[in-house]
Structures are given as structure tokens and as C-alpha cells.
């Protein structure tokens, strides 16, 4: 656990925790995967010998000499490990993903190879997995009134790109509002958050450029970096010493072989890392960027709207100037309850992307009702709707986040990330406990997201909780009580730094979101 680093750069304590599990837990975790892999190979042998029926998709006999559709180990993992626990993913939701949702019940008679719907619904499941940080994914009639009006006027689709017949006035209004919200000169909206990264990074850098990427960056950033053709080097997660070493080497030695200076050096980081719950050390990274004359690309997919006293992301959280970051990227899919993403910054940057971005040239424009939903939510956060509800949501999210993290720590769980991050990973470690945890939580009417290898390191399987402003204190206490019970039953309380075995009662009241 760490506190304030480089004290002059930080205006308030910066506390993150990445507690290591006891050695026996790491040993049992690796042993669990080893045993599962061993029995997987035994079952494959039985299938080859005809002792076990093959019930999942495979290559056809007449295609046996073709290049396999799957990599060998990838297919092995799917048929022997993932299938056994795949009932914990892709659960069909049949309501708005608010603080509670309804779930379609399904069962499997063939060990999760296929599923059958029972026709029943599991109602009022507490939603601890959606990125609905500010609660704008909602069906409250007054909230969606303007969205409905735009739907009736414009319809559902645009059927054209921005450069052709898809540049609507609603998109111009949205982009102007985003630039105002972020405090920058200009912004450009895109219809898909993932493509905002993967299709725009190749427009910014190319051959002869260097990308310095955090080792835990999102797949969209990784794909964009690979598609760009630039040289990619990885620095340790949120480690400014590792980053400075790479920057210093890049400036001194230049490109391999030729030793020519790099055309551009671009640093790729995220505001909040969605699997770790950590917040980027932005003041230190900006200082390095200025020192070595590099460019900085900041992905605020999970941080925009979710942190900062005004809900305006990590720049707001640290009280920094938006002009310190060269490329601001974010999505509308989390805090704003919509879809798509944006790139923002200098007007020259945005004008360049309008002409050179693959998303602008080839992708269909964002549909107007989605744009209106973002406008509605963003105006609420900015107070332009004539209420203080947006700011109340931001404050409530911060309260809920700190309360939930504090209680989890006191219960004895190992949790990762920053104390202000609404993404809360609870470490499960042992592979057999991943499925058991998710199923037992659902039996208590709590929906959670569990993540394991290969999405995380093999020894760090986890449950990822996402806190929302619309979670009431009663909901959070229900989840915490269930976690307390399952933590004892499944022996998940690995932390050696917990302050007490049972948390004290808190008298702090949860205020209501009112106009």
C-alpha cells in the first residue's frame, strides 16, 4: 500500500493497495490449474479412444488437413476448463441494467455445453457488475423524455458516415458539449467506444514512431497500437520509474539500427484500469512527458464521470489543466448510460482526425437518440438541466465507493486498486472458487462478474464489483453480508492487513438524489 508519492505533484493523498496473497494461496492456485490441465489431457485421450463422447464443436473430418480454426491450447482451454464454468458468463438480462435487474433463468443438462430457458425470471437481482457508475442507464419517464422526442424526429439510424450524409446537428451539439465539459478546444464523437481507440491510434502514429504502453492497458489500446505499425515497448503498470527508463533510452539511443530520433513518442495510459481498480499516476506521467518531449494519450473510459469533484475524470480528480494531456479519449458507455466514445483536445488534432480517422471515414455515425442520451446525462452532471442532481450522483458514487471498499477491507478480503476507484476487484485466486463464488452470489440474488485466466494473470482470478451512485446503503449492506458469509464458507478472506474481524456500525446516512 502506498500514500503520497512525489509530494509536490499531488494535492491530496494517493492511496492504492495491491496486497500479495499468502504463499500457500499462490501454490494452491497454480496446483489447481495444473490439475485441471492434467485431467483435461486425460479427457482428450478418452475422446480420441472413443471412451468419451465429443459434444462441443470441432473440426470436421474432411477438414483435418486444413489449418485449425482454433489455436491448439486455446481450443483445449475452451473445451476442458471454460465450458465447465461458462454458466457464470453471458447471462441474459431482461430489464434495464440499473442497481437491480431481472435475469432469465436457464439450466443445462450437459455440463454447460448447451442451455435451456425455463421461462422463469429471477427478479430484483442486485447489479454489482454493470458500469452504470452514475445511474444514467435508467427508464424513469421524465429522464428519457427528450430521448424519446429525438427518436420520433430522427429515427433509429443514420445509415451513413460523418463524411457523407451522417453529420447531423445532434452530433455537432454533442461534440460542442463534450469540449465544454472537458475544458478543451474541440471534440469528436464516435459510435463505438472500442473503435475510438483501435481506429484512431493508427491515425496518430505509424512507422518510425514509438509507443510506450502500460502493461495492463485495455485490448482496444493494444489493438490500436499494433495496427499503427509503430514500435511498441511496455512499461510496468503505473510505474513511473519503468516509464522514465524507457523514455530516457528512447531519447538517447533513438531507433534501432539507424539511431535516428523517433518521429513521435506516444505514451498510452488509462484513467482507471478496469481490472485493477487503480488510478493512473497522472501528475508524475505528465511531468515525464514534458521532460522528455513526448505525447500523452489518456483513455478515460472508466474514469470520466466516475471520479473528480465535478465528475470530469482524472484531470478533475488531480486538479490538473486539460491542456497537459495531448489526446483525451473517453467513452459514453459507462457513466453516461449510452454508447460510443470521443477524442478531444486541440482543434488541430480533432480536425486532423476528421480527415484521417478510419472511424470517421468508414463507420456509420452515432444514432441521434444515443447522442441525445449522452447530452441529457452530461448536462445533468454539469448542472445545465437546472438541478443539482448530477453533482449529487457524483458525490454519492464517491461515498458508496469508499464505504464499500472500507467494509471489504475490514471483512478481511484482498482488494486491489485506489481507495477512490468505483472498480473494486476482490481476489479469489483458486480456480475452483471462481464458479462457486458466482453461483452462490446469484443464489442470494446478487449478480457479479468473475474473471480468471487468461483475462488475468494465472494466479490472480478475481470478482470485479462496480459501484453505482444508485446503489442504496441497504443494497451495499446486503452484498457485504453475503460476501462476509461466503468469505467464511469458501475461505476467501486472505488479507493479513485487515483492521478488525467484524466492522463497526456506521451512522452515516445515505442521502437521496433529489432535484
PDB file of N, CA and C in Angstrom, residues 80-140:
ATOM      1  N   UNK A  80     -12.177 -27.860 -22.094  1.00  0.00           N
ATOM      2  CA  UNK A  80     -11.933 -28.591 -20.856  1.00  0.00           C
ATOM      3  C   UNK A  80     -12.060 -27.751 -19.581  1.00  0.00           C
ATOM      4  N   UNK A  81     -11.839 -26.452 -19.675  1.00  0.00           N
ATOM      5  CA  UNK A  81     -11.882 -25.619 -18.473  1.00  0.00           C
ATOM      6  C   UNK A  81     -13.028 -24.612 -18.527  1.00  0.00           C
ATOM      7  N   UNK A  82     -13.068 -23.827 -19.604  1.00  0.00           N
ATOM      8  CA  UNK A  82     -14.071 -22.771 -19.678  1.00  0.00           C
ATOM      9  C   UNK A  82     -15.493 -23.322 -19.699  1.00  0.00           C
ATOM     10  N   UNK A  83     -15.725 -24.383 -20.454  1.00  0.00           N
ATOM     11  CA  UNK A  83     -17.085 -24.930 -20.570  1.00  0.00           C
ATOM     12  C   UNK A  83     -17.646 -25.321 -19.210  1.00  0.00           C
ATOM     13  N   UNK A  84     -16.804 -25.763 -18.315  1.00  0.00           N
ATOM     14  CA  UNK A  84     -17.276 -26.228 -17.007  1.00  0.00           C
ATOM     15  C   UNK A  84     -17.849 -25.093 -16.160  1.00  0.00           C
ATOM     16  N   UNK A  85     -17.431 -23.863 -16.466  1.00  0.00           N
ATOM     17  CA  UNK A  85     -17.889 -22.734 -15.642  1.00  0.00           C
ATOM     18  C   UNK A  85     -18.561 -21.645 -16.476  1.00  0.00           C
ATOM     19  N   UNK A  86     -18.877 -21.919 -17.739  1.00  0.00           N
ATOM     20  CA  UNK A  86     -19.380 -20.853 -18.609  1.00  0.00           C
ATOM     21  C   UNK A  86     -20.799 -20.421 -18.265  1.00  0.00           C
ATOM     22  N   UNK A  87     -21.471 -21.109 -17.350  1.00  0.00           N
ATOM     23  CA  UNK A  87     -22.782 -20.644 -16.898  1.00  0.00           C
ATOM     24  C   UNK A  87     -22.674 -19.345 -16.101  1.00  0.00           C
ATOM     25  N   UNK A  88     -21.448 -18.968 -15.726  1.00  0.00           N
ATOM     26  CA  UNK A  88     -21.258 -17.741 -14.960  1.00  0.00           C
ATOM     27  C   UNK A  88     -21.108 -16.505 -15.848  1.00  0.00           C
ATOM     28  N   UNK A  89     -21.112 -16.705 -17.165  1.00  0.00           N
ATOM     29  CA  UNK A  89     -20.981 -15.585 -18.094  1.00  0.00           C
ATOM     30  C   UNK A  89     -22.138 -15.586 -19.089  1.00  0.00           C
ATOM     31  N   UNK A  90     -22.301 -14.476 -19.764  1.00  0.00           N
ATOM     32  CA  UNK A  90     -23.334 -14.333 -20.810  1.00  0.00           C
ATOM     33  C   UNK A  90     -24.738 -14.592 -20.291  1.00  0.00           C
ATOM     34  N   UNK A  91     -24.966 -14.291 -19.047  1.00  0.00           N
ATOM     35  CA  UNK A  91     -26.315 -14.466 -18.501  1.00  0.00           C
ATOM     36  C   UNK A  91     -27.257 -13.444 -19.132  1.00  0.00           C
ATOM     37  N   UNK A  92     -28.400 -13.870 -19.646  1.00  0.00           N
ATOM     38  CA  UNK A  92     -29.289 -12.947 -20.364  1.00  0.00           C
ATOM     39  C   UNK A  92     -30.106 -12.066 -19.424  1.00  0.00           C
ATOM     40  N   UNK A  93     -29.916 -10.758 -19.530  1.00  0.00           N
ATOM     41  CA  UNK A  93     -30.640  -9.769 -18.736  1.00  0.00           C
ATOM     42  C   UNK A  93     -31.907  -9.379 -19.488  1.00  0.00           C
ATOM     43  N   UNK A  94     -33.017  -9.204 -18.795  1.00  0.00           N
ATOM     44  CA  UNK A  94     -34.285  -8.844 -19.454  1.00  0.00           C
ATOM     45  C   UNK A  94     -34.914  -7.611 -18.809  1.00  0.00           C
ATOM     46  N   UNK A  95     -34.073  -6.641 -18.419  1.00  0.00           N
ATOM     47  CA  UNK A  95     -34.557  -5.375 -17.865  1.00  0.00           C
ATOM     48  C   UNK A  95     -33.438  -4.352 -17.986  1.00  0.00           C
ATOM     49  N   UNK A  96     -33.727  -3.118 -17.612  1.00  0.00           N
ATOM     50  CA  UNK A  96     -32.689  -2.094 -17.620  1.00  0.00           C
ATOM     51  C   UNK A  96     -31.609  -2.462 -16.600  1.00  0.00           C
ATOM     52  N   UNK A  97     -30.312  -2.285 -16.943  1.00  0.00           N
ATOM     53  CA  UNK A  97     -29.233  -2.643 -16.000  1.00  0.00           C
ATOM     54  C   UNK A  97     -29.018  -1.573 -14.943  1.00  0.00           C
ATOM     55  N   UNK A  98     -30.045  -1.307 -14.143  1.00  0.00           N
ATOM     56  CA  UNK A  98     -29.931  -0.329 -13.070  1.00  0.00           C
ATOM     57  C   UNK A  98     -29.299  -0.953 -11.835  1.00  0.00           C
ATOM     58  N   UNK A  99     -29.560  -0.411 -10.662  1.00  0.00           N
ATOM     59  CA  UNK A  99     -28.997  -1.009  -9.443  1.00  0.00           C
ATOM     60  C   UNK A  99     -29.526  -2.422  -9.195  1.00  0.00           C
ATOM     61  N   UNK A 100     -30.677  -2.732  -9.781  1.00  0.00           N
ATOM     62  CA  UNK A 100     -31.217  -4.092  -9.775  1.00  0.00           C
ATOM     63  C   UNK A 100     -31.688  -4.426 -11.181  1.00  0.00           C
ATOM     64  N   UNK A 101     -31.681  -5.707 -11.522  1.00  0.00           N
ATOM     65  CA  UNK A 101     -32.170  -6.127 -12.839  1.00  0.00           C
ATOM     66  C   UNK A 101     -32.857  -7.479 -12.726  1.00  0.00           C
ATOM     67  N   UNK A 102     -33.539  -7.864 -13.806  1.00  0.00           N
ATOM     68  CA  UNK A 102     -34.180  -9.173 -13.899  1.00  0.00           C
ATOM     69  C   UNK A 102     -33.357 -10.056 -14.825  1.00  0.00           C
ATOM     70  N   UNK A 103     -33.291 -11.337 -14.484  1.00  0.00           N
ATOM     71  CA  UNK A 103     -32.446 -12.290 -15.195  1.00  0.00           C
ATOM     72  C   UNK A 103     -33.299 -13.444 -15.703  1.00  0.00           C
ATOM     73  N   UNK A 104     -33.078 -13.866 -16.940  1.00  0.00           N
ATOM     74  CA  UNK A 104     -33.778 -15.032 -17.476  1.00  0.00           C
ATOM     75  C   UNK A 104     -33.119 -16.300 -16.934  1.00  0.00           C
ATOM     76  N   UNK A 105     -33.889 -17.133 -16.283  1.00  0.00           N
ATOM     77  CA  UNK A 105     -33.344 -18.354 -15.702  1.00  0.00           C
ATOM     78  C   UNK A 105     -33.042 -19.371 -16.798  1.00  0.00           C
ATOM     79  N   UNK A 106     -31.906 -20.014 -16.698  1.00  0.00           N
ATOM     80  CA  UNK A 106     -31.530 -21.052 -17.662  1.00  0.00           C
ATOM     81  C   UNK A 106     -30.856 -22.190 -16.919  1.00  0.00           C
ATOM     82  N   UNK A 107     -30.958 -23.393 -17.490  1.00  0.00           N
ATOM     83  CA  UNK A 107     -30.352 -24.578 -16.899  1.00  0.00           C
ATOM     84  C   UNK A 107     -29.632 -25.347 -17.997  1.00  0.00           C
ATOM     85  N   UNK A 108     -28.759 -26.224 -17.598  1.00  0.00           N
ATOM     86  CA  UNK A 108     -28.021 -27.058 -18.546  1.00  0.00           C
ATOM     87  C   UNK A 108     -28.039 -28.502 -18.076  1.00  0.00           C
ATOM     88  N   UNK A 109     -28.341 -29.403 -19.017  1.00  0.00           N
ATOM     89  CA  UNK A 109     -28.322 -30.827 -18.693  1.00  0.00           C
ATOM     90  C   UNK A 109     -27.073 -31.533 -19.212  1.00  0.00           C
ATOM     91  N   UNK A 110     -26.180 -30.786 -19.858  1.00  0.00           N
ATOM     92  CA  UNK A 110     -24.981 -31.412 -20.443  1.00  0.00           C
ATOM     93  C   UNK A 110     -23.714 -30.662 -20.035  1.00  0.00           C
ATOM     94  N   UNK A 111     -23.660 -30.274 -18.785  1.00  0.00           N
ATOM     95  CA  UNK A 111     -22.464 -29.639 -18.206  1.00  0.00           C
ATOM     96  C   UNK A 111     -22.063 -28.367 -18.969  1.00  0.00           C
ATOM     97  N   UNK A 112     -23.059 -27.525 -19.240  1.00  0.00           N
ATOM     98  CA  UNK A 112     -22.851 -26.189 -19.809  1.00  0.00           C
ATOM     99  C   UNK A 112     -22.486 -26.176 -21.289  1.00  0.00           C
ATOM    100  N   UNK A 113     -22.636 -27.293 -21.980  1.00  0.00           N
ATOM    101  CA  UNK A 113     -22.430 -27.271 -23.426  1.00  0.00           C
ATOM    102  C   UNK A 113     -23.571 -26.519 -24.097  1.00  0.00           C
ATOM    103  N   UNK A 114     -24.806 -26.784 -23.660  1.00  0.00           N
ATOM    104  CA  UNK A 114     -25.976 -26.051 -24.142  1.00  0.00           C
ATOM    105  C   UNK A 114     -26.817 -25.626 -22.938  1.00  0.00           C
ATOM    106  N   UNK A 115     -27.685 -24.641 -23.157  1.00  0.00           N
ATOM    107  CA  UNK A 115     -28.549 -24.140 -22.092  1.00  0.00           C
ATOM    108  C   UNK A 115     -30.009 -24.174 -22.550  1.00  0.00           C
ATOM    109  N   UNK A 116     -30.880 -24.325 -21.588  1.00  0.00           N
ATOM    110  CA  UNK A 116     -32.321 -24.306 -21.853  1.00  0.00           C
ATOM    111  C   UNK A 116     -32.964 -23.290 -20.921  1.00  0.00           C
ATOM    112  N   UNK A 117     -33.796 -22.414 -21.505  1.00  0.00           N
ATOM    113  CA  UNK A 117     -34.501 -21.425 -20.705  1.00  0.00           C
ATOM    114  C   UNK A 117     -35.741 -22.048 -20.076  1.00  0.00           C
ATOM    115  N   UNK A 118     -35.934 -21.755 -18.809  1.00  0.00           N
ATOM    116  CA  UNK A 118     -37.063 -22.346 -18.079  1.00  0.00           C
ATOM    117  C   UNK A 118     -38.346 -21.545 -18.242  1.00  0.00           C
ATOM    118  N   UNK A 119     -38.226 -20.319 -18.751  1.00  0.00           N
ATOM    119  CA  UNK A 119     -39.397 -19.457 -18.861  1.00  0.00           C
ATOM    120  C   UNK A 119     -39.639 -18.614 -17.626  1.00  0.00           C
ATOM    121  N   UNK A 120     -38.841 -18.795 -16.590  1.00  0.00           N
ATOM    122  CA  UNK A 120     -38.979 -18.007 -15.364  1.00  0.00           C
ATOM    123  C   UNK A 120     -37.934 -16.893 -15.340  1.00  0.00           C
ATOM    124  N   UNK A 121     -38.221 -15.880 -14.556  1.00  0.00           N
ATOM    125  CA  UNK A 121     -37.299 -14.774 -14.370  1.00  0.00           C
ATOM    126  C   UNK A 121     -36.821 -14.720 -12.919  1.00  0.00           C
ATOM    127  N   UNK A 122     -35.557 -14.404 -12.757  1.00  0.00           N
ATOM    128  CA  UNK A 122     -35.019 -14.136 -11.425  1.00  0.00           C
ATOM    129  C   UNK A 122     -35.076 -12.626 -11.246  1.00  0.00           C
ATOM    130  N   UNK A 123     -35.971 -12.162 -10.393  1.00  0.00           N
ATOM    131  CA  UNK A 123     -36.258 -10.737 -10.297  1.00  0.00           C
ATOM    132  C   UNK A 123     -35.431 -10.042  -9.204  1.00  0.00           C
ATOM    133  N   UNK A 124     -35.208  -8.760  -9.430  1.00  0.00           N
ATOM    134  CA  UNK A 124     -34.572  -7.868  -8.455  1.00  0.00           C
ATOM    135  C   UNK A 124     -33.197  -8.367  -7.996  1.00  0.00           C
ATOM    136  N   UNK A 125     -32.386  -8.781  -8.972  1.00  0.00           N
ATOM    137  CA  UNK A 125     -31.002  -9.158  -8.675  1.00  0.00           C
ATOM    138  C   UNK A 125     -30.184  -7.879  -8.502  1.00  0.00           C
ATOM    139  N   UNK A 126     -29.454  -7.764  -7.411  1.00  0.00           N
ATOM    140  CA  UNK A 126     -28.625  -6.579  -7.181  1.00  0.00           C
ATOM    141  C   UNK A 126     -27.473  -6.584  -8.185  1.00  0.00           C
ATOM    142  N   UNK A 127     -27.369  -5.511  -8.922  1.00  0.00           N
ATOM    143  CA  UNK A 127     -26.415  -5.426 -10.029  1.00  0.00           C
ATOM    144  C   UNK A 127     -25.085  -4.858  -9.544  1.00  0.00           C
ATOM    145  N   UNK A 128     -24.085  -5.721  -9.407  1.00  0.00           N
ATOM    146  CA  UNK A 128     -22.751  -5.290  -8.984  1.00  0.00           C
ATOM    147  C   UNK A 128     -21.731  -5.461 -10.103  1.00  0.00           C
ATOM    148  N   UNK A 129     -22.224  -5.575 -11.352  1.00  0.00           N
ATOM    149  CA  UNK A 129     -21.301  -5.811 -12.456  1.00  0.00           C
ATOM    150  C   UNK A 129     -21.323  -4.780 -13.557  1.00  0.00           C
ATOM    151  N   UNK A 130     -22.417  -4.023 -13.713  1.00  0.00           N
ATOM    152  CA  UNK A 130     -22.505  -3.060 -14.813  1.00  0.00           C
ATOM    153  C   UNK A 130     -21.719  -1.795 -14.503  1.00  0.00           C
ATOM    154  N   UNK A 131     -21.263  -1.119 -15.592  1.00  0.00           N
ATOM    155  CA  UNK A 131     -20.502   0.123 -15.437  1.00  0.00           C
ATOM    156  C   UNK A 131     -21.436   1.318 -15.321  1.00  0.00           C
ATOM    157  N   UNK A 132     -22.553   1.157 -14.675  1.00  0.00           N
ATOM    158  CA  UNK A 132     -23.557   2.215 -14.580  1.00  0.00           C
ATOM    159  C   UNK A 132     -23.225   3.128 -13.401  1.00  0.00           C
ATOM    160  N   UNK A 133     -22.045   3.769 -13.482  1.00  0.00           N
ATOM    161  CA  UNK A 133     -21.499   4.458 -12.329  1.00  0.00           C
ATOM    162  C   UNK A 133     -22.408   5.556 -11.778  1.00  0.00           C
ATOM    163  N   UNK A 134     -23.001   6.349 -12.656  1.00  0.00           N
ATOM    164  CA  UNK A 134     -23.831   7.465 -12.210  1.00  0.00           C
ATOM    165  C   UNK A 134     -25.323   7.166 -12.299  1.00  0.00           C
ATOM    166  N   UNK A 135     -25.672   5.947 -12.697  1.00  0.00           N
ATOM    167  CA  UNK A 135     -27.078   5.563 -12.706  1.00  0.00           C
ATOM    168  C   UNK A 135     -27.878   6.109 -13.869  1.00  0.00           C
ATOM    169  N   UNK A 136     -27.222   6.546 -14.949  1.00  0.00           N
ATOM    170  CA  UNK A 136     -27.963   7.112 -16.076  1.00  0.00           C
ATOM    171  C   UNK A 136     -28.555   6.046 -17.000  1.00  0.00           C
ATOM    172  N   UNK A 137     -28.208   4.796 -16.812  1.00  0.00           N
ATOM    173  CA  UNK A 137     -28.911   3.714 -17.509  1.00  0.00           C
ATOM    174  C   UNK A 137     -30.195   3.464 -16.729  1.00  0.00           C
ATOM    175  N   UNK A 138     -31.257   4.131 -17.131  1.00  0.00           N
ATOM    176  CA  UNK A 138     -32.484   4.141 -16.349  1.00  0.00           C
ATOM    177  C   UNK A 138     -33.682   4.258 -17.288  1.00  0.00           C
ATOM    178  N   UNK A 139     -34.863   3.949 -16.778  1.00  0.00           N
ATOM    179  CA  UNK A 139     -36.089   4.034 -17.578  1.00  0.00           C
ATOM    180  C   UNK A 139     -37.097   4.980 -16.941  1.00  0.00           C
ATOM    181  N   UNK A 140     -36.635   5.855 -16.077  1.00  0.00           N
ATOM    182  CA  UNK A 140     -37.528   6.819 -15.447  1.00  0.00           C
ATOM    183  C   UNK A 140     -38.124   7.725 -16.534  1.00  0.00           C
TER     184      UNK A 140
END
